[in-house]
Coordinates of C-alpha atoms and ligand atoms in Angstrom, one line a residue:
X1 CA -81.6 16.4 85.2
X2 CA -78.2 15.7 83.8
X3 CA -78.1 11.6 83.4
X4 CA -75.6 9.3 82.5
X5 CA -76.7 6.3 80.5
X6 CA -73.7 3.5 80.8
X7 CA -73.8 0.3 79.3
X8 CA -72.0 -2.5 81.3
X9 CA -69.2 -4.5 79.3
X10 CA -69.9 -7.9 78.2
X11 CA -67.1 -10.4 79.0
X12 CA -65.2 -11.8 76.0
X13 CA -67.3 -15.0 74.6
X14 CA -68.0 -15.8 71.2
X15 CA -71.0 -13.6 70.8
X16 CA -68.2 -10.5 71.2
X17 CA -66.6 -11.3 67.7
X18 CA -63.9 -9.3 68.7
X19 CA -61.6 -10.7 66.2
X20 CA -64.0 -9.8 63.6
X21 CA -64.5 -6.8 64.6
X22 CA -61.2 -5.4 64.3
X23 CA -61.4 -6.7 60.8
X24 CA -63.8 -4.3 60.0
X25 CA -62.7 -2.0 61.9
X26 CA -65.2 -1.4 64.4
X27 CA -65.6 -1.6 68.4
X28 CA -69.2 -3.3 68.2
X29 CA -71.4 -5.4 66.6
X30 CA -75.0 -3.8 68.0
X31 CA -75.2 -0.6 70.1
X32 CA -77.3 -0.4 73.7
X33 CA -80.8 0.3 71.7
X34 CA -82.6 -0.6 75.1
X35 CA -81.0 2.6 76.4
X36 CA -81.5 4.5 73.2
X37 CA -85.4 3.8 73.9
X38 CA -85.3 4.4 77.7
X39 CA -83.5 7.6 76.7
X40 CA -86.3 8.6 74.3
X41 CA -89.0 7.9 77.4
X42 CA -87.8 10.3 79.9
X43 CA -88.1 13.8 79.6
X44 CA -86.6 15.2 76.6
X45 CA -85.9 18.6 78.4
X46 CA -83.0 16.4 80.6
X47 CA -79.6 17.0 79.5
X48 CA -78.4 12.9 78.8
X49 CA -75.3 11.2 77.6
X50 CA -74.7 7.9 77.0
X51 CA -71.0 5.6 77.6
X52 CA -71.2 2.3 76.1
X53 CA -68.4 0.8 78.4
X54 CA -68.0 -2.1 75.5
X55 CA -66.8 1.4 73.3
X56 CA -64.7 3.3 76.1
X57 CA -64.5 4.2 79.9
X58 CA -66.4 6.7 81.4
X59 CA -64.5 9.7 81.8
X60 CA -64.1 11.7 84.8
X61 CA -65.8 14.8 83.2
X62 CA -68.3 12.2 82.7
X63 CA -68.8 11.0 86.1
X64 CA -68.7 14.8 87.4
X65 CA -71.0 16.4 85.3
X66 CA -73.7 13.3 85.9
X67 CA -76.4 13.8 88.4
X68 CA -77.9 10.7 88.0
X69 CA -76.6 7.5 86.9
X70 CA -79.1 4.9 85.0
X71 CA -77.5 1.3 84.2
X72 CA -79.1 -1.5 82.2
X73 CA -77.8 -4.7 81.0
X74 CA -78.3 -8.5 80.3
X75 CA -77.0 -11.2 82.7
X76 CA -73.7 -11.7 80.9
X77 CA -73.2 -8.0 81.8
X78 CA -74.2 -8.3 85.8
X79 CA -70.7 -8.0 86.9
X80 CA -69.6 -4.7 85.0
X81 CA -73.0 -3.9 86.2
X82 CA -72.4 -4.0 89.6
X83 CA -68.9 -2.3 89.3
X84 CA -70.4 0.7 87.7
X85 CA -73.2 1.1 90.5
X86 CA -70.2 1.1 93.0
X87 CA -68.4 3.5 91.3
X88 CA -71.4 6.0 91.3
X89 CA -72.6 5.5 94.3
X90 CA -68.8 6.1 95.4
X91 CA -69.3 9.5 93.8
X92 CA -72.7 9.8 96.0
X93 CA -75.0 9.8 92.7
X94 CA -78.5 7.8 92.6
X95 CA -78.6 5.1 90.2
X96 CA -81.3 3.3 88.6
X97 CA -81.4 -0.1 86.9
X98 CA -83.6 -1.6 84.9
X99 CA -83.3 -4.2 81.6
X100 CA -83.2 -7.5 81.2
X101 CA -80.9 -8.4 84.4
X102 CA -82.8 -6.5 86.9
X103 CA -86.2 -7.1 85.8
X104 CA -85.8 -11.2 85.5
X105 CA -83.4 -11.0 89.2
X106 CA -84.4 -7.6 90.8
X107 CA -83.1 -8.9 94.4
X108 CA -79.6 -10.2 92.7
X109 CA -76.2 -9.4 95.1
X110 CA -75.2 -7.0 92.3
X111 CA -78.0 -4.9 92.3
X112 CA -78.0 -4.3 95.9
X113 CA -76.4 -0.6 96.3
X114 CA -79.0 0.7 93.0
X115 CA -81.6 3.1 94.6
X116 CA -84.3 2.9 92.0
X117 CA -84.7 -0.3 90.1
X118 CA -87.2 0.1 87.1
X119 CA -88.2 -3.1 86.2
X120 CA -90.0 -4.7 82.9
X121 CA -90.9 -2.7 80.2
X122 CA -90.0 1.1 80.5
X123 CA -93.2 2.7 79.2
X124 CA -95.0 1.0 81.8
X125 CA -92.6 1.7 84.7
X126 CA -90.5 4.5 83.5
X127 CA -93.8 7.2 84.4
X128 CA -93.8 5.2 88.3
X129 CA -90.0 6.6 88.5
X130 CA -90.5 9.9 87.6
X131 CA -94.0 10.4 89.6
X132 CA -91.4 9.0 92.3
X133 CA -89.2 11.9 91.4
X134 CA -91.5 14.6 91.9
X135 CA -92.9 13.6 95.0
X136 CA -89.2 13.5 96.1
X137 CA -88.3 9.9 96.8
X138 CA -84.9 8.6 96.3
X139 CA -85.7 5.0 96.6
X140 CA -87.9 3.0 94.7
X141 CA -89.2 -0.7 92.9
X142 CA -91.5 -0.2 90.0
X143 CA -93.0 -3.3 88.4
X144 CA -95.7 -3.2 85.7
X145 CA -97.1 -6.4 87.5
X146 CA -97.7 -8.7 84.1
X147 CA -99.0 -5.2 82.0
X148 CA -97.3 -5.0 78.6
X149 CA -97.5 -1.7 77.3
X150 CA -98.7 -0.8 73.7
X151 CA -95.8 -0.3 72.0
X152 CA -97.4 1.9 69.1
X153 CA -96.8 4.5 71.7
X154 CA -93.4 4.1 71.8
X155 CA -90.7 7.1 70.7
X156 CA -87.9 6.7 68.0
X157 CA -85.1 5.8 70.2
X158 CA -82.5 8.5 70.8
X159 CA -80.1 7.3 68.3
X160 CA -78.3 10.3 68.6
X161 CA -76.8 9.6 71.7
X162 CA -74.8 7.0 70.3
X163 CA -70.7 6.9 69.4
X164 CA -72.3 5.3 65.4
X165 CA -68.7 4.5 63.9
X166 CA -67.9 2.2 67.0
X167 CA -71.1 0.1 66.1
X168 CA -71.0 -2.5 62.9
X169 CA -74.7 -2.8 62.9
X170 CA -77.6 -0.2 64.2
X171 CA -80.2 -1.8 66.2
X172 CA -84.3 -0.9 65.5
X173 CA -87.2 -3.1 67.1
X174 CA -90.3 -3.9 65.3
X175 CA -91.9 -6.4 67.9
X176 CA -91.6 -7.8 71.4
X177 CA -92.5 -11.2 72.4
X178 CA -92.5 -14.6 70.8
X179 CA -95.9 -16.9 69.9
X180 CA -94.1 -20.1 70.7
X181 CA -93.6 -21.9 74.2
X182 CA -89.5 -23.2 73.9
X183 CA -89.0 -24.2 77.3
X184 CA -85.3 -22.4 78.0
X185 CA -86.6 -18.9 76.6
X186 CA -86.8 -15.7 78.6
X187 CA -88.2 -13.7 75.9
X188 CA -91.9 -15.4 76.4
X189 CA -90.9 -14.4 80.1
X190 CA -90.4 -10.6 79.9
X191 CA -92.9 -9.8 76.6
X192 CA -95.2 -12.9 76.7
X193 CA -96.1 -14.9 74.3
X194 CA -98.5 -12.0 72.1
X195 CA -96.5 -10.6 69.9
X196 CA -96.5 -7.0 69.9
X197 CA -95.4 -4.8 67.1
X198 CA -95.0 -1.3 66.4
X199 CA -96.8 0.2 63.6
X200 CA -94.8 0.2 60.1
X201 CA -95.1 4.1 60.0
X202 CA -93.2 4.2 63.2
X203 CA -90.7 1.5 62.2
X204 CA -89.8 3.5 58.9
X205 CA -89.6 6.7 61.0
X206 CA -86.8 4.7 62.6
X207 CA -84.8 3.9 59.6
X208 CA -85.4 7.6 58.3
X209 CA -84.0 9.1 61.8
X210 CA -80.7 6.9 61.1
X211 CA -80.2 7.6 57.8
X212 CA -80.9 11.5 58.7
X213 CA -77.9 10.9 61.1
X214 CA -76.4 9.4 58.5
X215 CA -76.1 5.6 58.8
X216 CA -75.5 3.6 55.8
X217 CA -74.7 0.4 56.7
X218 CA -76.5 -2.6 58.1
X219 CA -79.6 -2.8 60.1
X220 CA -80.1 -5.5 62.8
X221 CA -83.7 -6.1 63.8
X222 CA -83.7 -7.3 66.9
X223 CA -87.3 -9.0 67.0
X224 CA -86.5 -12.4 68.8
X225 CA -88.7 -14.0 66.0
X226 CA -89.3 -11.3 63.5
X227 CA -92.2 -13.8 62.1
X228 CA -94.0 -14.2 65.8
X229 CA -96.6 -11.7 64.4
X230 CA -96.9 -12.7 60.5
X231 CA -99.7 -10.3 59.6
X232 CA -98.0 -7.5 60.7
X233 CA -94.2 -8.3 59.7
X234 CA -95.8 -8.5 56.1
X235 CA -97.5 -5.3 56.8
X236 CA -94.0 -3.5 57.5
X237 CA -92.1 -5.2 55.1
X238 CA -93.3 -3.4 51.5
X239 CA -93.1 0.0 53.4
X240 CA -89.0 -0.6 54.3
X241 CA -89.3 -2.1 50.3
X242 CA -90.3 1.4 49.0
X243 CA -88.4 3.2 51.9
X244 CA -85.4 1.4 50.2
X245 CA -86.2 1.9 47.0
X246 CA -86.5 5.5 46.8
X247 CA -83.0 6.3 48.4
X248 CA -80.8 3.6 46.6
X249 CA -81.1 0.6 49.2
X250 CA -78.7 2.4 51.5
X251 CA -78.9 -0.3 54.6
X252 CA -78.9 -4.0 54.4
X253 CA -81.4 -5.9 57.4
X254 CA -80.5 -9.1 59.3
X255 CA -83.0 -10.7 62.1
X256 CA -83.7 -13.2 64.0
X257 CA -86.9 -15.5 62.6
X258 CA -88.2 -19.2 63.7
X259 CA -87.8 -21.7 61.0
X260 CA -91.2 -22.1 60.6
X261 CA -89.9 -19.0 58.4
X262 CA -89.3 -21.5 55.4
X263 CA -92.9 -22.6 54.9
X264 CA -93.7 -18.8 54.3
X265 CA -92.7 -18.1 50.8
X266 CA -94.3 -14.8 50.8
X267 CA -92.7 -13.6 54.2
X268 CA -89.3 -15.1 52.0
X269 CA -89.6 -13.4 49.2
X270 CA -90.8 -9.9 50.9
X271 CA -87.8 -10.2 53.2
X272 CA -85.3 -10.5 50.2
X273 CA -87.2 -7.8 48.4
X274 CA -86.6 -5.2 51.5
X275 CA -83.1 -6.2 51.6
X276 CA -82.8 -8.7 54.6
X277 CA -79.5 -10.5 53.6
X278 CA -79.6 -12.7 56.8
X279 CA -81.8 -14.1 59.1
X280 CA -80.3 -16.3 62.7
X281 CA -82.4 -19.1 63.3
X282 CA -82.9 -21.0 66.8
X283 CA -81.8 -24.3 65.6
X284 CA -80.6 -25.5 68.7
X285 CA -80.8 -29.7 68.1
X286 CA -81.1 -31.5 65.4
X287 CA -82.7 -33.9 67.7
X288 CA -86.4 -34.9 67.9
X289 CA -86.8 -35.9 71.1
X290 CA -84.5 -32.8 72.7
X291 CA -86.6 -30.8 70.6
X292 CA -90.1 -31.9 72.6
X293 CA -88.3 -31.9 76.0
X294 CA -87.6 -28.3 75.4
X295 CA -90.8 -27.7 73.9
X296 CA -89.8 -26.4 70.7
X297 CA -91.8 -28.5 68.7
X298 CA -91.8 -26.0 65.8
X299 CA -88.2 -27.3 64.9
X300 CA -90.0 -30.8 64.5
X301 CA -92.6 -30.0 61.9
X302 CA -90.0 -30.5 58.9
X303 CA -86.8 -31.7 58.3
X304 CA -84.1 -28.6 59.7
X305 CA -81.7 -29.5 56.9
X306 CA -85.2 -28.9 54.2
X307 CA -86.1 -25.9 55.9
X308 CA -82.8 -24.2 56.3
X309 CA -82.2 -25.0 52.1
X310 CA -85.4 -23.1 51.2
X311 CA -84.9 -20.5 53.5
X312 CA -81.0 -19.6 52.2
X313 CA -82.0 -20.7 48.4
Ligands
SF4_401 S1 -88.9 -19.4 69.0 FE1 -87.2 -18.3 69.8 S2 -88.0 -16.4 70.7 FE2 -89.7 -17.8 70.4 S3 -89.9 -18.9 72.4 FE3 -88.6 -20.2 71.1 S4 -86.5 -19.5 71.6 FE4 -87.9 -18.0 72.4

């Protein structure tokens, strides 16, 4: 099956750092690694490419050679999303969706014209589309109805089907949902509130496929809270230590972390040691009582300004 992986464009917002960007030269912050992993779950005996639509247009060798069309994006992205269903199904191609967009609105207006919508986590759902293949159906909703999957399981993404010098950071995930409760979050929505992690073996396996393709700059882990599972982030983190040591400390790691993060001097001190240079914190409001009414009470066990000093000291 020859299948085209495209990437909806996000509009221009701050997140975009566009301006930035062209500092440094590059198209991108972060590549599509939902897609890299999607592309790693179907059969590796499919011919696949990949058009990040935030890096360049599909071209129309692209479109011709394609004999299936799979699209995945956030909400920001829906309306690039639905242009690029249109435009294949204009060409008479199926297309599947799946990601964060369809799997939190699967009935949305701009998902109507997909004919396969994959929803929640691909190694759940993914085998439900391609059992639907071989029995030969060309429509088809496939929900993993609450399951999360083990994601110990789970393949190095296909990294190799990315454009790298566009990107300013590579992408790798360790874990997948958050322990806390914070009342606007969709991430305890799609992975729950369990944290689950991939082992460190596979994580380094990761790092060591990038660097075979020749990556040296910055890694962004994309864990929501790279601390919702501390037993196992402290697990991971002497393995990327020695990983880094032995080839010179060729990448650099940012992430996202609560701030409970600062009453962990360990977890600190572990995270400097493997070369984490940055972490994004969910700060949100300094205020108390916003804090409670959006139940993210862990921003109201210590001072922000305390916690944020011991974190960057
Ligand atoms: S700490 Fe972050 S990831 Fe966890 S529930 Fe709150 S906003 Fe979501």
């Amino acid at each position: 099956m020859r299948t085209l992986f495209i990437y909806p464009e996000f509009p221009k917002t701050f997140w975009s750092y566009e301006k930035i960007l062209e500092l440094v030269n590059r198209k991108v912050l972060l590549p599509p690694l939902g897609m890299c992993t999607v592309a790693a779950l179907l059969p590796q005996e499919w011919e696949m490419k990949l058009v990040d639509r935030n890096v360049r247009e599909v071209t129309e060798a692209e479109w011709d050679w394609a004999e299936m069309v799979i699209i995945s994006g956030m909400i920001v992205q829906k309306d690039d999303m639905a242009v690029q269903i249109g435009r294949a199904k204009e060409r008479g191609l199926p297309v599947a969706v799946g990601g964060p967009f369809a799997s939190s609105t699967p009935d949305a207006p701009e998902l109507d014209q997909a004919d396969f919508k994959i929803l929640d986590e691909g190694e759940i759902t993914l085998p439900m589309f391609l059992e639907a293949l071989e029995r030969g159906e060309t429509t088809g909703r496939f929900t993993s109805e609450g399951d999360k999957p083990d994601v110990t399981a789970t393949p190095i993404p296909r990294f190799d089907l990315l454009e790298l010098d566009a990107y300013d950071s590579m992408s790798v995930q360790f874990s997948r949902g958050c322990p806390f409760n914070c009342e606007f979050c969709d991430i305890i929505v799609l992975y729950g509130r369990k944290p689950r992690t991939k082992t460190p073996e596979q994580l380094v396996a990761e790092l060591q496929y990038l660097y075979d393709l020749g990556w040296r700059r910055s890694i962004f882990l994309v864990d929501d809270n790279f601390i919702g599972n501390k037993r196992n982030a402290k697990l991971l983190l002497p393995q990327i230590r020695t990983w880094q040591e032995e080839r010179g400390y060729p990448f650099s790691f940012a992430t996202e972390a609560s701030v409970d993060l600062a009453d962990d001097e360990d977890m600190m001190r572990m995270m400097h040691d493997a070369r984490f240079e940055s972490v994004f914190l969910g700060i949100e409001t300094p205020d108390e009582s916003s804090l409670e009414t959006a139940r993210k009470v862990q921003n109201t066990r210590n001072p922000l300004d305390a916690a944020v000093d011991r974190i960057t000291a």
